[in-house]
PDB file of C-alpha atoms in Angstrom:
ATOM      1  CA  MET Y   1     128.133  93.862 257.244  1.00 58.00           C
ATOM      2  CA  THR Y   2     126.499  96.179 254.734  1.00 75.00           C
ATOM      3  CA  LYS Y   3     129.533  95.969 252.460  1.00 78.00           C
ATOM      4  CA  LYS Y   4     129.241  92.187 252.372  1.00 78.00           C
ATOM      5  CA  LEU Y   5     125.504  92.414 251.645  1.00 77.00           C
ATOM      6  CA  LYS Y   6     126.101  94.905 248.827  1.00 80.00           C
ATOM      7  CA  CYS Y   7     128.864  92.705 247.419  1.00 79.00           C
ATOM      8  CA  PHE Y   8     126.613  89.609 247.577  1.00 81.00           C
ATOM      9  CA  ALA Y   9     123.721  91.464 245.864  1.00 81.00           C
ATOM     10  CA  PHE Y  10     126.080  92.722 243.179  1.00 83.00           C
ATOM     11  CA  VAL Y  11     127.495  89.242 242.476  1.00 83.00           C
ATOM     12  CA  LEU Y  12     123.971  87.782 242.427  1.00 80.00           C
ATOM     13  CA  ALA Y  13     122.840  90.422 239.900  1.00 80.00           C
ATOM     14  CA  ILE Y  14     125.807  89.643 237.642  1.00 81.00           C
ATOM     15  CA  VAL Y  15     125.119  85.898 237.812  1.00 77.00           C
ATOM     16  CA  LEU Y  16     121.449  86.478 236.925  1.00 74.00           C
ATOM     17  CA  ILE Y  17     122.433  88.690 233.998  1.00 75.00           C
ATOM     18  CA  VAL Y  18     124.822  86.036 232.643  1.00 71.00           C
ATOM     19  CA  ILE Y  19     122.272  83.212 233.030  1.00 69.00           C
ATOM     20  CA  SER Y  20     119.440  85.136 231.370  1.00 65.00           C
ATOM     21  CA  CYS Y  21     121.312  85.557 228.088  1.00 60.00           C
ATOM     22  CA  ARG Y  22     120.963  82.000 226.761  1.00 60.00           C
ATOM     23  CA  SER Y  23     118.713  81.118 223.850  1.00 62.00           C
ATOM     24  CA  PRO Y  24     115.934  78.538 224.063  1.00 60.00           C
ATOM     25  CA  LYS Y  25     116.398  75.162 222.375  1.00 64.00           C
ATOM     26  CA  PRO Y  26     114.083  74.152 219.536  1.00 62.00           C
ATOM     27  CA  VAL Y  27     111.157  71.968 220.583  1.00 64.00           C
ATOM     28  CA  GLN Y  28     110.823  68.489 219.087  1.00 67.00           C
ATOM     29  CA  ASN Y  29     107.439  66.846 218.763  1.00 70.00           C
ATOM     30  CA  GLU Y  30     107.220  63.142 217.979  1.00 72.00           C
ATOM     31  CA  ASN Y  31     104.044  61.438 216.768  1.00 74.00           C
ATOM     32  CA  LYS Y  32     103.828  57.682 216.221  1.00 77.00           C
ATOM     33  CA  ILE Y  33     100.975  56.117 214.294  1.00 78.00           C
ATOM     34  CA  GLN Y  34     100.651  52.356 213.930  1.00 77.00           C
ATOM     35  CA  THR Y  35      98.082  50.994 211.514  1.00 80.00           C
ATOM     36  CA  ILE Y  36      97.313  47.303 211.133  1.00 81.00           C
ATOM     37  CA  THR Y  37      95.170  46.409 208.125  1.00 82.00           C
ATOM     38  CA  ILE Y  38      93.718  42.900 207.899  1.00 81.00           C
ATOM     39  CA  THR Y  39      92.234  41.982 204.534  1.00 83.00           C
ATOM     40  CA  GLU Y  40      90.158  38.817 204.505  1.00 83.00           C
ATOM     41  CA  THR Y  41      89.277  37.399 201.094  1.00 82.00           C
ATOM     42  CA  LEU Y  42      86.766  34.627 200.473  1.00 80.00           C
ATOM     43  CA  HIS Y  43      87.688  32.411 197.521  1.00 78.00           C
ATOM     44  CA  ASP Y  44      85.527  29.815 195.845  1.00 79.00           C
ATOM     45  CA  THR Y  45      85.920  27.446 192.933  1.00 77.00           C
ATOM     46  CA  VAL Y  46      83.955  24.976 190.825  1.00 76.00           C
ATOM     47  CA  PHE Y  47      85.349  21.573 189.954  1.00 72.00           C
ATOM     48  CA  LYS Y  48      84.720  20.445 186.428  1.00 72.00           C
ATOM     49  CA  ILE Y  49      83.605  16.827 186.030  1.00 72.00           C
ATOM     50  CA  THR Y  50      84.054  15.173 182.674  1.00 71.00           C
ATOM     51  CA  ASN Y  51      81.043  13.566 181.021  1.00 71.00           C
ATOM     52  CA  ASP Y  52      80.277   9.925 181.787  1.00 72.00           C
ATOM     53  CA  SER Y  53      78.018   7.317 180.154  1.00 72.00           C
ATOM     54  CA  SER Y  54      77.061   3.673 180.384  1.00 76.00           C
ATOM     55  CA  SER Y  55      75.478   1.554 177.671  1.00 75.00           C
ATOM     56  CA  TYR Y  56      73.249  -1.517 177.337  1.00 72.00           C
ATOM     57  CA  SER Y  57      72.336  -3.488 174.216  1.00 77.00           C
ATOM     58  CA  ALA Y  58      70.020  -6.509 174.009  1.00 77.00           C
ATOM     59  CA  LEU Y  59      67.961  -8.406 171.424  1.00 75.00           C
ATOM     60  CA  LEU Y  60      64.194  -8.378 171.744  1.00 74.00           C
ATOM     61  CA  ASP Y  61      61.875 -11.152 170.603  1.00 78.00           C
ATOM     62  CA  CYS Y  62      58.112 -11.282 170.316  1.00 79.00           C
ATOM     63  CA  ILE Y  63      56.408 -14.289 171.921  1.00 79.00           C
ATOM     64  CA  ASN Y  64      52.586 -14.485 171.939  1.00 81.00           C
ATOM     65  CA  GLY Y  65      52.340 -10.784 171.140  1.00 75.00           C
ATOM     66  CA  LYS Y  66      54.559  -9.714 173.984  1.00 76.00           C
ATOM     67  CA  ALA Y  67      58.127  -8.363 173.772  1.00 74.00           C
ATOM     68  CA  VAL Y  68      60.733 -10.422 175.612  1.00 75.00           C
ATOM     69  CA  LEU Y  69      64.496  -9.793 176.185  1.00 72.00           C
ATOM     70  CA  LYS Y  70      66.216 -12.515 174.235  1.00 72.00           C
ATOM     71  CA  ASN Y  71      69.934 -11.958 174.550  1.00 74.00           C
ATOM     72  CA  VAL Y  72      72.102  -9.234 176.191  1.00 72.00           C
ATOM     73  CA  ILE Y  73      74.746  -8.206 173.696  1.00 71.00           C
ATOM     74  CA  GLN Y  74      76.562  -5.477 175.605  1.00 75.00           C
ATOM     75  CA  ALA Y  75      76.420  -3.973 179.149  1.00 74.00           C
ATOM     76  CA  GLU Y  76      79.201  -1.438 179.851  1.00 76.00           C
ATOM     77  CA  PRO Y  77      79.534   0.669 182.997  1.00 78.00           C
ATOM     78  CA  GLY Y  78      81.045   4.187 182.931  1.00 75.00           C
ATOM     79  CA  ARG Y  79      83.681   5.725 185.196  1.00 73.00           C
ATOM     80  CA  THR Y  80      81.259   6.540 187.991  1.00 74.00           C
ATOM     81  CA  LEU Y  81      78.022   5.101 186.532  1.00 73.00           C
ATOM     82  CA  LYS Y  82      77.178   1.432 186.965  1.00 75.00           C
ATOM     83  CA  SER Y  83      75.630  -0.680 184.207  1.00 75.00           C
ATOM     84  CA  PRO Y  84      71.966   0.254 183.675  1.00 77.00           C
ATOM     85  CA  LYS Y  85      69.213  -1.947 185.114  1.00 77.00           C
ATOM     86  CA  VAL Y  86      66.815  -2.978 182.341  1.00 77.00           C
ATOM     87  CA  ARG Y  87      63.305  -4.453 182.862  1.00 76.00           C
ATOM     88  CA  LEU Y  88      60.657  -5.331 180.367  1.00 71.00           C
ATOM     89  CA  ASP Y  89      57.151  -5.664 181.894  1.00 74.00           C
ATOM     90  CA  ASN Y  90      53.904  -5.788 179.826  1.00 72.00           C
ATOM     91  CA  ASN Y  91      55.589  -4.427 176.718  1.00 68.00           C
ATOM     92  CA  LYS Y  92      57.090  -1.578 178.808  1.00 71.00           C
ATOM     93  CA  LEU Y  93      60.820  -1.014 178.740  1.00 70.00           C
ATOM     94  CA  GLN Y  94      62.313   0.451 181.987  1.00 75.00           C
ATOM     95  CA  VAL Y  95      65.975   1.490 182.190  1.00 76.00           C
ATOM     96  CA  ASP Y  96      67.412   2.756 185.507  1.00 75.00           C
ATOM     97  CA  CYS Y  97      70.798   4.436 185.596  1.00 75.00           C
ATOM     98  CA  ASN Y  98      71.760   6.086 188.922  1.00 71.00           C
ATOM     99  CA  LEU Y  99      74.646   8.306 189.937  1.00 68.00           C
ATOM    100  CA  LYS Y 100      75.428   9.111 193.575  1.00 66.00           C
ATOM    101  CA  GLU Y 101      75.277  12.729 194.699  1.00 62.00           C
ATOM    102  CA  GLN Y 102      78.546  14.661 194.428  1.00 65.00           C
ATOM    103  CA  GLU Y 103      79.555  17.916 196.101  1.00 63.00           C
ATOM    104  CA  LEU Y 104      81.499  20.021 193.683  1.00 68.00           C
ATOM    105  CA  TYR Y 105      81.728  23.396 195.418  1.00 67.00           C
ATOM    106  CA  ALA Y 106      84.692  24.474 197.535  1.00 72.00           C
ATOM    107  CA  HIS Y 107      85.550  27.737 199.301  1.00 71.00           C
ATOM    108  CA  TRP Y 108      88.323  28.982 201.610  1.00 72.00           C
ATOM    109  CA  LYS Y 109      89.453  32.173 203.279  1.00 78.00           C
ATOM    110  CA  SER Y 110      92.807  33.877 203.075  1.00 81.00           C
ATOM    111  CA  LYS Y 111      94.088  36.681 205.306  1.00 81.00           C
ATOM    112  CA  GLN Y 112      96.591  39.358 204.430  1.00 82.00           C
ATOM    113  CA  ILE Y 113      97.969  41.436 207.297  1.00 79.00           C
ATOM    114  CA  LYS Y 114      99.610  44.747 206.475  1.00 80.00           C
ATOM    115  CA  ASP Y 115     101.369  46.599 209.287  1.00 78.00           C
ATOM    116  CA  VAL Y 116     102.256  50.252 208.702  1.00 77.00           C
ATOM    117  CA  GLN Y 117     104.222  52.276 211.242  1.00 78.00           C
ATOM    118  CA  GLU Y 118     104.523  55.966 210.616  1.00 76.00           C
ATOM    119  CA  LYS Y 119     106.781  58.198 212.685  1.00 77.00           C
ATOM    120  CA  THR Y 120     106.632  61.970 212.385  1.00 76.00           C
ATOM    121  CA  ILE Y 121     109.213  64.225 214.012  1.00 75.00           C
ATOM    122  CA  THR Y 122     108.525  67.948 213.981  1.00 74.00           C
ATOM    123  CA  ILE Y 123     111.340  70.350 214.822  1.00 72.00           C
ATOM    124  CA  THR Y 124     110.367  73.933 215.593  1.00 70.00           C
ATOM    125  CA  LYS Y 125     112.779  76.439 214.096  1.00 70.00           C
ATOM    126  CA  PHE Y 126     113.055  79.965 215.350  1.00 66.00           C
ATOM    127  CA  THR Y 127     112.922  82.670 212.728  1.00 69.00           C
ATOM    128  CA  ASN Y 128     113.681  85.632 214.976  1.00 73.00           C
ATOM    129  CA  TYR Y 129     117.059  87.063 214.171  1.00 75.00           C
ATOM    130  CA  ILE Y 130     119.057  89.519 216.272  1.00 80.00           C
ATOM    131  CA  THR Y 131     118.860  93.065 214.983  1.00 82.00           C
ATOM    132  CA  PHE Y 132     121.775  95.478 214.808  1.00 84.00           C
ATOM    133  CA  TRP Y 133     120.553  97.359 217.885  1.00 85.00           C
ATOM    134  CA  GLN Y 134     120.339  94.097 219.875  1.00 85.00           C
ATOM    135  CA  LYS Y 135     123.908  93.235 218.856  1.00 86.00           C
ATOM    136  CA  ILE Y 136     125.083  96.651 220.105  1.00 88.00           C
ATOM    137  CA  GLN Y 137     123.297  96.015 223.430  1.00 89.00           C
ATOM    138  CA  ILE Y 138     124.997  92.626 223.751  1.00 90.00           C
ATOM    139  CA  TRP Y 139     128.444  94.089 223.160  1.00 91.00           C
ATOM    140  CA  LEU Y 140     127.751  96.960 225.555  1.00 91.00           C
ATOM    141  CA  GLY Y 141     126.601  94.404 228.155  1.00 91.00           C
ATOM    142  CA  ARG Y 142     129.854  92.478 227.758  1.00 92.00           C
ATOM    143  CA  LEU Y 143     131.849  95.677 228.094  1.00 93.00           C
ATOM    144  CA  LEU Y 144     129.869  96.594 231.231  1.00 92.00           C
ATOM    145  CA  LEU Y 145     130.536  93.119 232.652  1.00 92.00           C
ATOM    146  CA  LEU Y 146     134.287  93.530 232.117  1.00 93.00           C
ATOM    147  CA  ILE Y 147     134.202  96.958 233.778  1.00 93.00           C
ATOM    148  CA  LEU Y 148     132.239  95.505 236.729  1.00 92.00           C
ATOM    149  CA  LEU Y 149     134.702  92.638 237.102  1.00 92.00           C
ATOM    150  CA  TYR Y 150     137.551  95.131 237.072  1.00 92.00           C
ATOM    151  CA  LEU Y 151     135.830  97.261 239.756  1.00 92.00           C
ATOM    152  CA  ILE Y 152     135.105  94.187 241.912  1.00 90.00           C
ATOM    153  CA  GLY Y 153     138.693  93.074 241.627  1.00 89.00           C
ATOM    154  CA  ARG Y 154     139.923  96.545 242.529  1.00 88.00           C
ATOM    155  CA  PHE Y 155     137.485  96.689 245.471  1.00 87.00           C
ATOM    156  CA  ILE Y 156     138.676  93.329 246.792  1.00 85.00           C
ATOM    157  CA  TYR Y 157     142.294  94.393 246.300  1.00 83.00           C
ATOM    158  CA  LYS Y 158     141.689  97.567 248.370  1.00 83.00           C
ATOM    159  CA  ILE Y 159     140.031  95.619 251.163  1.00 81.00           C
ATOM    160  CA  TYR Y 160     142.585  92.871 251.453  1.00 79.00           C
ATOM    161  CA  LYS Y 161     145.752  94.833 250.471  1.00 75.00           C
ATOM    162  CA  PRO Y 162     146.629  95.803 254.050  1.00 67.00           C
ATOM    163  CA  LEU Y 163     146.286  92.148 255.110  1.00 68.00           C
ATOM    164  CA  TRP Y 164     148.696  90.863 252.451  1.00 61.00           C
ATOM    165  CA  PHE Y 165     151.536  93.237 253.154  1.00 61.00           C
ATOM    166  CA  LYS Y 166     151.772  92.954 256.945  1.00 57.00           C
TER     167      LYS Y 166
END
């Protein structure tokens, strides 16, 4: 029983030695940044309206010391203006020319959406290199492993040799 326990402990030690000799893998870090930029611009404009006019011509006459409209020669409306309204009361001339109110200002909004996705991957590199002494230890460890495998094989051969040749 003690031989089997010693053999098991020996094999376990060898397995642990072999497993412990691997190097770590470099670590990768990944960062994702997503930025959405919305730019809203307010635009405005002014509409230009061309000039407009209307005209009125008439002959005046004087009767009993008072001015009187005798004959209308010309009454022309404009594009948006109507013909003027003319009145003559008590030697007073009144001309009315009206234009309706117009809204000439306009504005609107525009949106620009800019989507930026940034992905950063960082890979950690190891800068530790194996020294000459460490290389010698590795080769001596391999040599020791071969010697141990040889001794285990020889030990197993001695134990089971009588059983094979019966």
